[in-house]
C-alpha cells in the first residue's frame, strides 16, 4: 500500500507572531518556518506503518511557495520515499485555502492511487482544521479526524479519535482519510546521515495549473488585527489574600 | 435570509449549551431552522424547539445518524442545503468534523471557528493560536460556518417552534462506528462551566490531579489541563485547553502549575478573571493573570481547599 502525506510549511510554533501595523496581515518575511507539527506526526505514523510492513511507499506532498521544498526535504529525511511540490504561489504571504488544497490533493491522488492519506488535523497558521474532511468529501471516502490510534488490517483502518468527552473508535473502508492529533505518536528527529540521503531522494516539481485547479481564494482577508490585549494584574501574598480579592474585588466567589 | 443550524447532540441528547451559543450567532444572520439528527432524535428535537428564537426544527431519525459519523450526516445536510444561505454548527469536535465535508460537497470554502459576525458575508476568526484576528469576506453564495462557542452567550428557553420530521438519505457506507468511551462526570462540562481550574505538568502525577479535583468540587468548577499534563497521562485528553484543545471563557479560570505557552493561552485568555499559581515568578502566565500567586502548588492547593 502507498501512503500519501500532505505536509504544510508554516511559521514555527515557537515564533511570536507579529501583526503588521497596517492591518494587512502578519509578518512572515525572515521568520523561522517549519513543518506543521501535526504533519510531522502524520509523517511519523506513515513511517511506522512502513516499518511494520503495512505500507510500501510514502509520498509527501506540499502546496505553496517554492520554499516548501525545505519542508518536503525534512519529511524525506524523516523517512518518506518521494516528494511532490506543487507551486501555487510565489508570495510567502499567500495562504492556499483548504478547498483549493483539497482539489490539488485530489489531483495527486487520482494519479498516485494511495490506499491511505494521512494529514495533520489542523495547520497552526490558519487554524482551519478542514483540509482532510474536504478531501474526503471530494473523493467520497471515509474520514477519521483527530486520530490518537491507527491500526490497519486488510482494507480496513481502525481509528480511535479524540472527541468531546472522551474517545471514539471507528472502522473505515480503505482507501480513507485520517487526520493526526497530538497523541498519535511522538515524531522522530531526522539523523544527519538521513538528512544527507534525503537530498538524493526524488522531488517532483509541479504547478497548480498541471492539475487544472483554480487556487483563487474564496475568502478575502479584509483586515488582520491584534487580539484584545490583557495586562498583568497584581500579585497576591497568600491564599487568604487571593480568596479575599476573588470575593470582594472580582466578585467571582 | 434562511439559516440552518446543526444541533450538537451528545449520546442522543441535545447539548443545549453548545447549540444555544451557536444559535445566538445564527440569529444574527436570519431566520433559524435547527436540524437535529440521530438514531433517536425526537427528544433532542423537542428540546431544541424550546430554544428562544428558533423558527422551526427538522428532526431526522435513522440508525446511520446515531454516532455523529460525518459521512451520512454531511449527505443529509447537503440534501436540504438548497433552502438556506447560511449553514452553521458549533465548533465542537463533531462540528469541525462535519462542516468542512459539507462545504466541500457544496463547493464552498468553510469558515471555521468564527468569533464574530460583521455582516452576512463577513466574519471574524482567530488565526495563529489567537495571536491575530482575521476579518474575512466570502464570495461564496452559500456560507458554511463553525461557531467558536466561547465568544457567544447561550440563548435560553422560551421558544415553541414546530418540529417537522424529515427522512434520511442513503448512508455512503464508508465508515462504521465501533465504540465510544465517554467518561461520565458530575462536574460541569468545560465549555459551559462558569469556573475552571486547570493543572499543568507541575502536577507531576495522575494521583496529584485529585487535589485539583477536590478544589474543583469546592468551587463547583470544571477541571482542565495543559497539553503537557495530558501527554504525560495525568489528565484525560478531553480536558486539554488550548489552540488545539477546548476554547473556554469562564468567569474564573485558575491555572495551576501551567507556564502559559501561547498554545495554552489561545484556549483561555478570554476568561473574565484569570488566576495563576506558579512557583516561577517569571512564568508567562502571570502576564495575563489578574491575580498571581507565586508559590508551590502543593502548599497552596490543600490550603485553598480547606479555606474555600
Ligand atoms: C501543535 C501544538 C499544539 C499545542 N496545543 C496545546 C494546547 O491546546 N494546549 C496546551 O496547553 N498546550 C498546547 N501545546 C503545548 C504548549 O506549547 C506547551 O508545551 C504546554 O502548554 C506546556 O504545558 P505546561 O504549562 O503544563 O508545562 P510547562 O511549560 O513545563 O510548565 C510547568 C510550569 O509549572 C511550574 N511549576 C513547577 N513546579 C511547580 C510547583 N511545585 N508549584 C507551582 N508551579 C510549579 C513551572 O514554573 C512551569 O511554569 C501545543 C504545542 C504544539 C506544538
Ligand atoms: N498547503 C498545504 N500543503 C500541504 N498540505 C496541506 C496544506 N494545507 C493543509 N494541508 C494539510 O491539511 C492539514 C490541515 O490543514 P488545515 O485544514 O489548513 O487546518 C494539514 O495538517 C496538512 O496535512
Coordinates of C-alpha atoms and ligand atoms in Angstrom, one line a residue:
Chain A
X1 CA 0.0 0.0 0.0
X2 CA 1.1 3.5 -0.8
X3 CA 0.6 6.2 1.9
X4 CA 0.2 9.9 0.9
X5 CA 1.1 12.6 3.5
X6 CA 0.4 16.2 2.7
X7 CA 2.8 18.5 4.7
X8 CA 2.4 22.2 5.1
X9 CA 5.2 24.8 5.6
X10 CA 4.1 27.1 8.5
X11 CA 5.5 29.6 10.8
X12 CA 7.4 27.7 13.6
X13 CA 5.3 27.2 16.6
X14 CA 7.8 28.9 18.9
X15 CA 7.8 32.1 16.9
X16 CA 5.9 35.0 18.4
X17 CA 3.6 36.1 15.6
X18 CA 3.6 39.8 14.7
X19 CA 0.6 41.5 13.2
X20 CA 1.6 44.2 10.7
X21 CA 0.9 47.7 11.8
X22 CA -1.2 48.5 8.7
X23 CA -3.5 45.5 9.4
X24 CA -2.6 43.8 6.1
X25 CA -1.6 40.6 7.7
X26 CA 1.2 39.0 9.8
X27 CA 4.8 39.4 9.1
X28 CA 6.2 36.3 7.6
X29 CA 9.4 37.6 6.0
X30 CA 12.5 36.4 7.7
X31 CA 10.8 34.4 10.3
X32 CA 11.6 30.7 11.1
X33 CA 9.4 28.3 9.2
X34 CA 8.9 24.6 9.9
X35 CA 6.8 21.7 9.1
X36 CA 3.3 22.0 10.7
X37 CA 3.6 20.0 13.9
X38 CA 0.6 17.8 13.2
X39 CA 2.1 16.9 9.8
X40 CA 5.3 15.7 11.5
X41 CA 3.0 13.4 13.5
X42 CA 1.3 12.2 10.2
X43 CA 4.7 11.6 8.6
X44 CA 5.9 9.6 11.6
X45 CA 2.8 7.5 11.6
X46 CA 3.3 6.7 7.9
X47 CA 6.9 5.7 8.6
X48 CA 5.8 3.4 11.4
X49 CA 3.3 1.7 9.0
X50 CA 6.2 1.2 6.7
X51 CA 8.4 -0.2 9.4
X52 CA 5.6 -2.7 10.3
X53 CA 5.4 -3.8 6.7
X54 CA 1.9 -2.3 6.2
X55 CA 3.0 0.5 3.9
X56 CA 5.3 0.1 1.0
X57 CA 5.9 3.6 -0.1
X58 CA 5.4 7.0 1.5
X59 CA 4.8 10.0 -0.8
X60 CA 4.8 13.5 0.7
X61 CA 3.1 16.5 -1.0
X62 CA 3.4 20.2 -0.2
X63 CA 1.4 23.0 -1.8
X64 CA 2.5 26.6 -1.6
X65 CA 5.7 28.6 -2.4
X66 CA 8.9 27.1 -3.8
X67 CA 10.5 27.2 -0.3
X68 CA 8.0 24.4 0.7
X69 CA 10.6 22.0 -0.7
X70 CA 12.5 22.5 2.5
X71 CA 9.6 21.0 4.4
X72 CA 9.5 18.2 1.9
X73 CA 13.2 17.5 2.4
X74 CA 12.5 17.3 6.2
X75 CA 9.9 14.7 5.6
X76 CA 12.2 12.8 3.3
X77 CA 14.9 12.9 6.0
X78 CA 12.5 11.5 8.5
X79 CA 11.9 8.6 6.2
X80 CA 9.4 9.4 3.4
X81 CA 10.4 8.0 0.0
X82 CA 9.4 10.6 -2.5
X83 CA 8.1 14.1 -2.6
X84 CA 5.8 16.3 -4.8
X85 CA 6.0 20.0 -4.7
X86 CA 3.0 21.9 -6.1
X87 CA 3.9 25.5 -6.6
X88 CA 0.8 27.5 -6.3
X89 CA 2.1 31.0 -5.3
X90 CA 5.3 33.0 -5.3
X91 CA 4.3 35.1 -2.3
X92 CA 5.1 33.8 1.1
X93 CA 2.1 35.7 2.5
X94 CA -0.4 33.9 0.3
X95 CA -2.1 31.0 2.0
X96 CA -3.7 28.5 -0.3
X97 CA -7.2 27.7 1.1
X98 CA -8.1 24.2 2.3
X99 CA -10.7 23.8 -0.6
X100 CA -8.1 24.5 -3.2
X101 CA -5.5 22.4 -1.4
X102 CA -8.0 19.5 -1.3
X103 CA -8.7 19.9 -5.0
X104 CA -5.0 19.7 -5.8
X105 CA -4.5 16.7 -3.5
X106 CA -7.4 15.0 -5.3
X107 CA -5.5 15.5 -8.5
X108 CA -2.4 13.9 -7.0
X109 CA -4.5 11.0 -5.6
X110 CA -6.1 10.3 -8.9
X111 CA -2.6 9.8 -10.3
X112 CA -0.9 8.1 -7.3
X113 CA -3.8 5.9 -6.0
X114 CA -2.7 5.7 -2.4
X115 CA -4.5 3.4 0.0
X116 CA -4.4 5.9 2.8
X117 CA -3.9 9.6 3.1
X118 CA -2.6 10.8 6.5
X119 CA -2.9 14.6 7.1
X120 CA -2.5 16.8 10.2
X121 CA -5.7 17.7 11.9
X122 CA -5.0 21.4 11.7
X123 CA -2.5 23.8 10.3
X124 CA -1.3 26.0 13.1
X125 CA -1.2 29.2 10.9
X126 CA -4.8 29.4 9.6
X127 CA -6.2 27.1 12.3
X128 CA -8.8 25.9 9.8
X129 CA -9.0 22.1 10.6
X130 CA -10.6 21.5 7.3
X131 CA -8.4 20.0 4.5
X132 CA -8.7 16.3 5.4
X133 CA -12.5 16.5 5.7
X134 CA -12.8 18.5 2.4
X135 CA -10.6 16.0 0.6
X136 CA -12.6 13.1 1.9
X137 CA -15.7 14.8 0.6
X138 CA -14.3 15.3 -2.9
X139 CA -13.2 11.7 -3.1
X140 CA -16.3 10.2 -1.5
X141 CA -14.0 8.4 1.0
X142 CA -14.5 7.8 4.7
X143 CA -12.8 10.1 7.2
X144 CA -11.4 9.9 10.7
X145 CA -10.3 13.2 12.2
X146 CA -8.3 13.7 15.4
X147 CA -6.7 10.3 15.4
X148 CA -5.0 9.0 18.5
X149 CA -4.5 5.4 17.4
X150 CA -4.5 3.8 14.0
X151 CA -4.4 0.1 13.0
X152 CA -4.7 -1.3 9.5
X153 CA -5.9 -4.8 8.7
X154 CA -6.6 -5.8 5.1
X155 CA -8.7 -3.0 3.7
X156 CA -10.0 -1.7 7.0
X157 CA -8.5 1.1 9.1
X158 CA -9.5 1.1 12.7
X159 CA -9.1 4.6 14.2
X160 CA -9.5 5.8 17.7
X161 CA -10.3 9.5 17.8
X162 CA -10.1 12.2 20.5
X163 CA -13.7 13.5 20.7
X164 CA -15.5 15.8 23.1
X165 CA -16.0 13.8 26.3
X166 CA -13.5 11.0 25.6
X167 CA -12.6 8.7 22.7
X168 CA -14.4 7.2 19.8
X169 CA -13.4 4.2 17.7
X170 CA -14.4 3.9 14.0
X171 CA -13.7 1.5 11.2
X172 CA -13.1 3.0 7.8
X173 CA -13.2 1.2 4.5
X174 CA -10.0 1.9 2.6
X175 CA -8.8 4.0 0.8
X176 CA -9.5 6.5 3.5
X177 CA -8.6 9.8 5.1
X178 CA -7.1 10.0 8.6
X179 CA -6.0 13.3 10.3
X180 CA -3.5 13.1 13.1
X181 CA -4.0 14.6 16.6
X182 CA -1.2 15.3 19.1
X183 CA -1.1 12.0 20.8
X184 CA -0.9 9.7 17.8
X185 CA 2.8 9.3 18.3
X186 CA 6.0 11.3 19.0
X187 CA 7.8 12.2 15.8
X188 CA 11.4 11.3 15.4
X189 CA 14.2 13.7 14.6
X190 CA 16.0 13.2 11.3
X191 CA 19.6 12.0 11.8
X192 CA 22.4 13.7 9.9
X193 CA 23.1 10.8 7.6
X194 CA 19.4 10.7 6.7
X195 CA 19.4 14.4 6.1
X196 CA 22.2 13.8 3.6
X197 CA 20.4 10.9 2.0
X198 CA 17.2 12.9 1.7
X199 CA 18.9 15.3 -0.7
X200 CA 19.1 12.5 -3.3
X201 CA 15.5 11.3 -2.9
X202 CA 13.2 12.2 -5.8
X203 CA 11.3 15.5 -5.6
X204 CA 8.9 16.3 -8.4
X205 CA 8.0 19.9 -9.1
X206 CA 4.6 20.7 -10.4
X207 CA 2.3 23.7 -10.5
X208 CA -1.4 24.2 -9.7
X209 CA -2.0 24.5 -13.4
X210 CA -0.7 21.0 -14.0
X211 CA -3.8 19.8 -12.1
X212 CA -6.2 22.3 -13.7
X213 CA -7.1 23.7 -10.3
X214 CA -8.0 27.3 -9.7
X215 CA -6.5 28.4 -6.5
X216 CA -8.1 31.8 -6.3
X217 CA -9.3 32.3 -2.8
X218 CA -13.0 32.3 -1.8
X219 CA -12.3 34.3 1.3
X220 CA -10.7 37.8 1.1
X221 CA -8.9 38.9 4.2
X222 CA -10.3 42.3 4.9
X223 CA -8.0 43.0 7.8
X224 CA -5.8 41.4 10.4
X225 CA -5.8 42.8 13.9
X226 CA -4.0 42.2 17.2
X227 CA -6.4 40.5 19.6
X228 CA -7.6 42.4 22.6
X229 CA -4.7 42.6 24.9
X230 CA -4.7 41.6 28.5
X231 CA -2.5 43.2 31.0
X232 CA -0.8 41.6 34.0
X233 CA -2.8 42.2 37.2
X234 CA -1.5 42.1 40.8
X235 CA 0.5 39.5 42.8
X236 CA -1.2 38.4 46.0
X237 CA 0.9 37.3 49.0
X238 CA -1.0 34.2 50.1
X239 CA -4.1 32.1 49.8
X240 CA -6.1 34.4 52.2
X241 CA -5.5 37.4 50.1
X242 CA -6.3 35.5 47.0
X243 CA -9.7 34.4 48.3
X244 CA -10.4 37.8 49.6
X245 CA -9.7 39.5 46.3
X246 CA -11.8 37.0 44.4
X247 CA -14.7 37.6 46.7
X248 CA -14.6 41.3 47.3
X249 CA -12.8 42.8 44.3
X250 CA -13.5 40.4 41.4
X251 CA -16.8 39.2 42.8
X252 CA -16.4 35.7 41.3
X253 CA -16.6 33.7 44.5
Chain B
X1 CA -32.4 35.0 4.9
X2 CA -32.8 31.4 5.9
X3 CA -30.3 29.9 8.3
X4 CA -29.7 26.3 9.1
X5 CA -28.1 25.4 12.4
X6 CA -26.9 21.8 13.0
X7 CA -27.7 20.9 16.6
X8 CA -25.0 19.4 18.8
X9 CA -26.1 16.2 20.5
X10 CA -24.2 14.0 23.0
X11 CA -25.4 10.4 23.4
X12 CA -28.6 11.4 21.7
X13 CA -29.4 14.3 23.9
X14 CA -29.4 17.9 23.0
X15 CA -26.2 19.7 24.0
X16 CA -28.1 22.8 25.0
X17 CA -25.2 25.0 25.8
X18 CA -23.1 24.5 22.6
X19 CA -26.3 24.6 20.5
X20 CA -27.6 27.6 22.3
X21 CA -24.4 29.5 21.9
X22 CA -24.2 28.8 18.1
X23 CA -27.9 29.8 18.0
X24 CA -27.1 33.2 19.3
X25 CA -24.7 33.6 16.4
X26 CA -27.1 32.1 13.9
X27 CA -29.9 34.5 14.9
X28 CA -27.8 37.5 13.8
X29 CA -27.9 36.1 10.2
X30 CA -31.6 35.5 9.8
X31 CA -34.5 33.1 10.4
X32 CA -33.1 30.0 12.1
X33 CA -34.1 26.4 11.4
X34 CA -32.4 23.8 13.6
X35 CA -31.6 20.3 12.3
X36 CA -31.5 17.5 14.9
X37 CA -30.2 14.2 13.5
X38 CA -29.7 11.0 15.4
X39 CA -30.8 7.4 15.8
X40 CA -33.3 8.7 18.3
X41 CA -33.6 12.4 17.9
X42 CA -37.2 13.2 18.9
X43 CA -36.3 14.1 22.5
X44 CA -33.4 16.4 21.4
X45 CA -35.6 17.9 18.7
X46 CA -38.3 18.8 21.2
X47 CA -35.7 20.3 23.5
X48 CA -34.3 22.4 20.5
X49 CA -37.8 23.6 19.7
X50 CA -37.9 25.3 23.1
X51 CA -34.8 27.4 22.5
X52 CA -35.5 31.1 22.2
X53 CA -35.8 32.4 18.7
X54 CA -36.0 29.2 16.7
X55 CA -38.4 29.2 13.8
X56 CA -38.5 25.5 13.0
X57 CA -36.9 22.3 14.0
X58 CA -36.2 19.5 11.5
X59 CA -35.9 16.0 13.1
X60 CA -34.2 13.2 11.2
X61 CA -34.0 9.7 12.8
X62 CA -32.0 6.9 11.3
X63 CA -29.6 4.3 12.7
X64 CA -26.8 5.7 10.4
X65 CA -27.0 9.0 12.2
X66 CA -26.5 7.6 15.7
X67 CA -22.9 8.3 16.4
X68 CA -22.1 11.6 14.7
X69 CA -20.4 10.0 11.7
X70 CA -19.5 12.7 9.3
X71 CA -20.4 10.9 6.0
X72 CA -24.1 10.1 6.5
X73 CA -24.7 13.4 8.3
X74 CA -23.0 15.5 5.6
X75 CA -25.0 13.8 3.0
X76 CA -28.2 14.7 4.9
X77 CA -27.2 18.3 5.4
X78 CA -26.3 18.7 1.7
X79 CA -29.7 17.2 0.7
X80 CA -31.5 20.1 2.4
X81 CA -28.9 22.8 1.9
X82 CA -30.7 24.3 -1.1
X83 CA -33.1 26.2 1.2
X84 CA -30.5 28.0 3.2
X85 CA -28.0 30.8 2.7
X86 CA -26.1 30.1 5.9
X87 CA -25.3 26.7 7.5
X88 CA -23.7 26.7 10.9
X89 CA -22.7 24.3 13.6
X90 CA -20.9 24.9 16.9
X91 CA -17.1 24.5 16.6
X92 CA -17.1 21.3 18.6
X93 CA -15.2 18.2 17.5
X94 CA -18.3 16.9 15.9
X95 CA -19.0 20.3 14.2
X96 CA -15.4 20.6 12.9
X97 CA -15.6 17.0 11.6
X98 CA -18.8 17.6 9.7
X99 CA -18.8 21.1 8.3
X100 CA -15.7 21.1 6.1
X101 CA -17.2 17.9 4.5
X102 CA -20.5 19.7 3.9
X103 CA -18.7 22.8 2.5
X104 CA -16.6 20.7 0.0
X105 CA -19.7 18.8 -1.2
X106 CA -21.3 22.2 -1.9
X107 CA -18.0 23.6 -3.5
X108 CA -17.7 26.4 -1.0
X109 CA -14.9 27.3 1.5
X110 CA -15.7 26.5 5.1
X111 CA -15.2 29.4 7.6
X112 CA -14.0 27.7 10.8
X113 CA -14.3 28.9 14.3
X114 CA -15.9 32.3 13.8
X115 CA -15.6 34.6 16.8
X116 CA -17.6 37.5 15.4
X117 CA -20.1 38.4 12.7
X118 CA -19.7 41.7 10.8
X119 CA -22.4 41.0 8.2
X120 CA -23.9 38.1 6.3
X121 CA -20.7 37.7 4.2
X122 CA -18.0 38.9 6.6
X123 CA -16.8 37.2 9.7
X124 CA -14.0 37.4 12.3
X125 CA -11.9 34.4 13.3
X126 CA -8.7 33.9 15.3
X127 CA -5.7 32.6 13.5
X128 CA -2.1 31.8 14.6
X129 CA -3.3 30.4 18.0
X130 CA -5.3 33.6 18.6
X131 CA -2.3 35.9 18.1
X132 CA -4.2 37.6 15.3
X133 CA -7.9 38.1 14.5
X134 CA -8.7 38.0 10.8
X135 CA -11.8 39.6 9.2
X136 CA -12.7 37.6 6.1
X137 CA -15.3 38.2 3.5
X138 CA -16.5 35.3 1.5
X139 CA -17.5 35.4 -2.2
X140 CA -19.4 32.1 -1.9
X141 CA -23.2 32.3 -2.2
X142 CA -23.7 29.7 0.5
X143 CA -21.9 30.2 3.7
X144 CA -20.8 27.2 5.8
X145 CA -19.5 28.1 9.2
X146 CA -18.5 26.8 12.6
X147 CA -19.0 29.0 15.6
X148 CA -16.5 29.4 18.4
X149 CA -18.9 29.0 21.3
X150 CA -16.7 30.8 23.9
X151 CA -17.5 34.1 22.1
X152 CA -21.3 33.9 22.1
X153 CA -23.8 33.8 25.0
X154 CA -26.2 30.8 25.0
X155 CA -29.8 31.7 24.3
X156 CA -32.2 30.5 26.9
X157 CA -35.6 28.7 26.6
X158 CA -38.8 30.4 25.6
X159 CA -39.4 29.2 22.1
X160 CA -42.1 26.9 20.8
X161 CA -41.1 26.0 17.3
X162 CA -42.8 23.3 15.3
X163 CA -41.0 20.0 14.8
X164 CA -41.1 18.6 11.3
X165 CA -39.8 15.1 10.6
X166 CA -37.6 14.6 7.5
X167 CA -36.2 11.4 6.1
X168 CA -32.6 10.4 6.0
X169 CA -30.7 9.9 2.8
X170 CA -28.7 6.9 1.8
X171 CA -25.7 6.2 4.0
X172 CA -22.5 6.4 1.9
X173 CA -21.4 3.3 4.0
X174 CA -17.7 4.1 4.1
X175 CA -17.3 4.3 7.9
X176 CA -18.7 2.3 10.7
X177 CA -19.0 3.1 14.4
X178 CA -17.3 0.7 16.8
X179 CA -17.4 2.2 20.3
X180 CA -17.5 5.4 22.3
X181 CA -15.6 5.7 25.6
X182 CA -17.1 8.8 27.1
X183 CA -16.2 9.5 30.7
X184 CA -19.3 10.3 32.9
X185 CA -18.7 13.1 35.3
X186 CA -20.9 15.0 37.8
X187 CA -18.7 18.1 37.2
X188 CA -19.8 20.8 34.8
X189 CA -18.6 20.4 31.2
X190 CA -15.5 22.5 30.4
X191 CA -17.0 24.7 27.6
X192 CA -20.1 25.6 29.6
X193 CA -18.6 25.9 33.1
X194 CA -18.6 29.3 34.9
X195 CA -15.5 28.3 36.8
X196 CA -12.5 26.2 35.7
X197 CA -9.4 25.1 37.5
X198 CA -6.6 23.6 35.3
X199 CA -3.4 21.8 36.2
X200 CA -0.2 21.6 34.2
X201 CA 2.9 19.5 34.0
X202 CA 3.8 20.5 37.6
X203 CA 1.0 18.3 38.9
X204 CA 3.5 15.6 38.3
X205 CA 1.1 12.6 38.5
X206 CA -2.4 11.5 37.9
X207 CA -2.8 11.0 41.7
X208 CA -1.8 14.6 42.4
X209 CA -4.6 15.7 40.0
X210 CA -7.0 14.5 42.6
X211 CA -6.0 17.6 44.7
X212 CA -7.2 19.8 41.8
X213 CA -10.4 17.9 41.6
X214 CA -11.1 18.4 45.3
X215 CA -10.7 22.2 44.9
X216 CA -12.9 22.0 41.7
X217 CA -15.6 20.3 43.7
X218 CA -15.5 23.0 46.4
X219 CA -15.8 25.7 43.6
X220 CA -18.4 23.8 41.5
X221 CA -15.8 24.1 38.8
X222 CA -14.8 22.1 35.7
X223 CA -11.3 20.6 35.6
X224 CA -8.9 21.5 32.7
X225 CA -5.4 20.6 31.8
X226 CA -2.4 21.8 29.7
X227 CA -1.2 19.6 26.9
X228 CA 1.8 18.6 28.9
X229 CA -0.4 17.2 31.7
X230 CA -2.5 15.3 29.1
X231 CA 0.5 14.0 27.2
X232 CA 2.0 12.8 30.5
X233 CA -1.2 10.9 31.2
X234 CA -2.1 12.9 34.3
X235 CA -5.4 14.0 32.8
X236 CA -7.7 12.7 30.0
X237 CA -7.4 14.2 26.5
X238 CA -10.7 16.0 26.5
X239 CA -9.6 18.2 29.5
X240 CA -7.0 19.9 27.3
X241 CA -7.5 23.6 27.0
X242 CA -5.8 25.5 24.2
X243 CA -5.2 26.1 20.5
X244 CA -5.9 22.5 19.7
X245 CA -8.0 21.6 22.7
X246 CA -11.0 23.3 24.2
X247 CA -11.6 27.0 24.0
X248 CA -13.1 28.3 27.2
X249 CA -14.2 31.7 28.6
X250 CA -15.4 31.2 32.1
X251 CA -15.9 33.8 34.8
X252 CA -13.0 32.4 36.7
X253 CA -10.0 30.4 35.3
X254 CA -7.4 29.2 37.8
X255 CA -4.1 27.9 36.1
X256 CA -2.1 25.8 38.5
X257 CA 1.5 24.9 37.5
X258 CA 1.0 26.0 33.9
X259 CA 3.7 28.1 32.3
X260 CA 1.4 29.9 29.9
X261 CA 2.6 28.9 26.4
X262 CA 0.8 30.7 23.6
X263 CA -1.0 27.5 22.7
X264 CA -2.5 27.2 26.1
X265 CA -3.3 31.0 26.3
X266 CA -5.2 30.6 23.0
X267 CA -7.8 28.5 24.8
X268 CA -8.4 30.6 27.9
X269 CA -7.3 34.2 27.6
X270 CA -10.9 35.4 27.0
X271 CA -11.8 34.3 30.6
X272 CA -13.2 37.1 32.7
X273 CA -10.9 36.6 35.7
X274 CA -7.6 34.7 35.5
X275 CA -5.7 33.4 38.5
X276 CA -2.2 31.9 38.1
X277 CA -0.5 29.8 40.8
X278 CA 3.1 29.1 39.8
X279 CA 6.4 29.0 41.7
X280 CA 8.3 30.7 39.0
X281 CA 7.5 34.4 39.1
X282 CA 8.8 34.9 35.6
X283 CA 6.3 32.4 34.2
X284 CA 4.5 34.0 31.1
X285 CA 1.1 33.0 32.6
X286 CA 1.5 35.9 35.0
X287 CA 1.3 38.3 32.1
X288 CA -2.3 37.5 31.5
X289 CA -3.3 36.8 35.1
X290 CA -5.5 39.3 37.1
X291 CA -4.2 37.6 40.3
X292 CA -0.9 35.9 40.6
X293 CA 0.3 33.8 43.5
X294 CA 4.0 32.9 43.4
X295 CA 4.1 29.7 45.5
X296 CA 4.4 26.0 45.5
X297 CA 1.1 24.4 44.3
X298 CA 1.5 21.5 46.7
X299 CA 1.3 24.0 49.6
X300 CA -1.4 26.2 48.0
X301 CA -4.0 23.7 46.8
X302 CA -4.6 22.0 50.2
X303 CA -4.9 25.3 51.9
X304 CA -7.2 26.6 49.1
X305 CA -9.4 23.5 49.5
X306 CA -9.8 23.9 53.3
X307 CA -10.4 27.7 53.1
X308 CA -13.0 27.8 50.3
Ligands
LIG1 C1 1.0 22.0 17.6 C2 0.9 22.3 19.1 C3 -0.3 22.4 19.7 C4 -0.4 22.6 21.1 N1 -1.6 22.7 21.7 C5 -1.7 22.9 23.0 C6 -2.9 23.1 23.6 O1 -4.0 23.0 23.0 N2 -3.0 23.3 25.0 C7 -1.8 23.4 25.7 O2 -1.9 23.6 27.0 N3 -0.6 23.3 25.1 C8 -0.5 23.0 23.8 N4 0.7 22.9 23.2 C9 1.9 22.8 24.1 C10 2.5 24.1 24.6 O3 3.4 24.6 23.7 C11 3.2 23.8 26.0 O4 4.2 22.9 25.8 C12 2.3 23.4 27.1 O5 1.2 24.2 27.2 C13 3.1 23.3 28.4 O6 2.4 22.8 29.5 P1 2.6 23.2 31.0 O7 2.5 24.7 31.1 O8 1.8 22.4 31.8 O9 4.1 22.7 31.2 P2 5.5 23.6 31.4 O10 5.7 24.5 30.3 O11 6.5 22.6 31.7 O12 5.2 24.4 32.7 C14 5.1 23.9 34.0 C15 5.0 25.1 35.0 O13 4.8 24.6 36.3 C16 5.6 25.4 37.2 N5 5.9 24.6 38.4 C17 6.7 23.6 38.5 N6 6.6 23.0 39.7 C18 5.7 23.8 40.4 C19 5.2 23.7 41.7 N7 5.6 22.8 42.6 N8 4.3 24.7 42.1 C20 3.9 25.6 41.2 N9 4.3 25.7 40.0 C21 5.2 24.8 39.6 C22 6.8 25.8 36.4 O14 7.4 27.0 36.9 C23 6.3 26.0 35.0 O15 5.9 27.3 34.7 C24 0.8 22.7 21.9 C25 2.1 22.6 21.2 C26 2.1 22.4 19.9 C27 3.5 22.3 19.2
LIG2 N1 -0.6 23.9 1.5 C1 -0.6 22.7 2.0 N2 0.3 21.8 1.6 C2 0.2 20.5 2.1 N3 -0.6 20.1 3.0 C3 -1.5 20.9 3.5 C4 -1.6 22.3 3.0 N4 -2.6 22.9 3.7 C5 -3.1 22.0 4.5 N5 -2.5 20.8 4.4 C6 -2.8 19.5 5.1 O1 -4.1 19.7 5.7 C7 -3.9 19.6 7.1 C8 -5.0 20.5 7.8 O2 -4.8 21.9 7.4 P1 -5.9 23.0 7.6 O3 -7.2 22.4 7.1 O4 -5.5 24.2 6.8 O5 -6.0 23.3 9.1 C9 -2.5 20.0 7.4 O6 -2.1 19.5 8.7 C10 -1.8 19.3 6.2 O7 -1.7 17.9 6.4

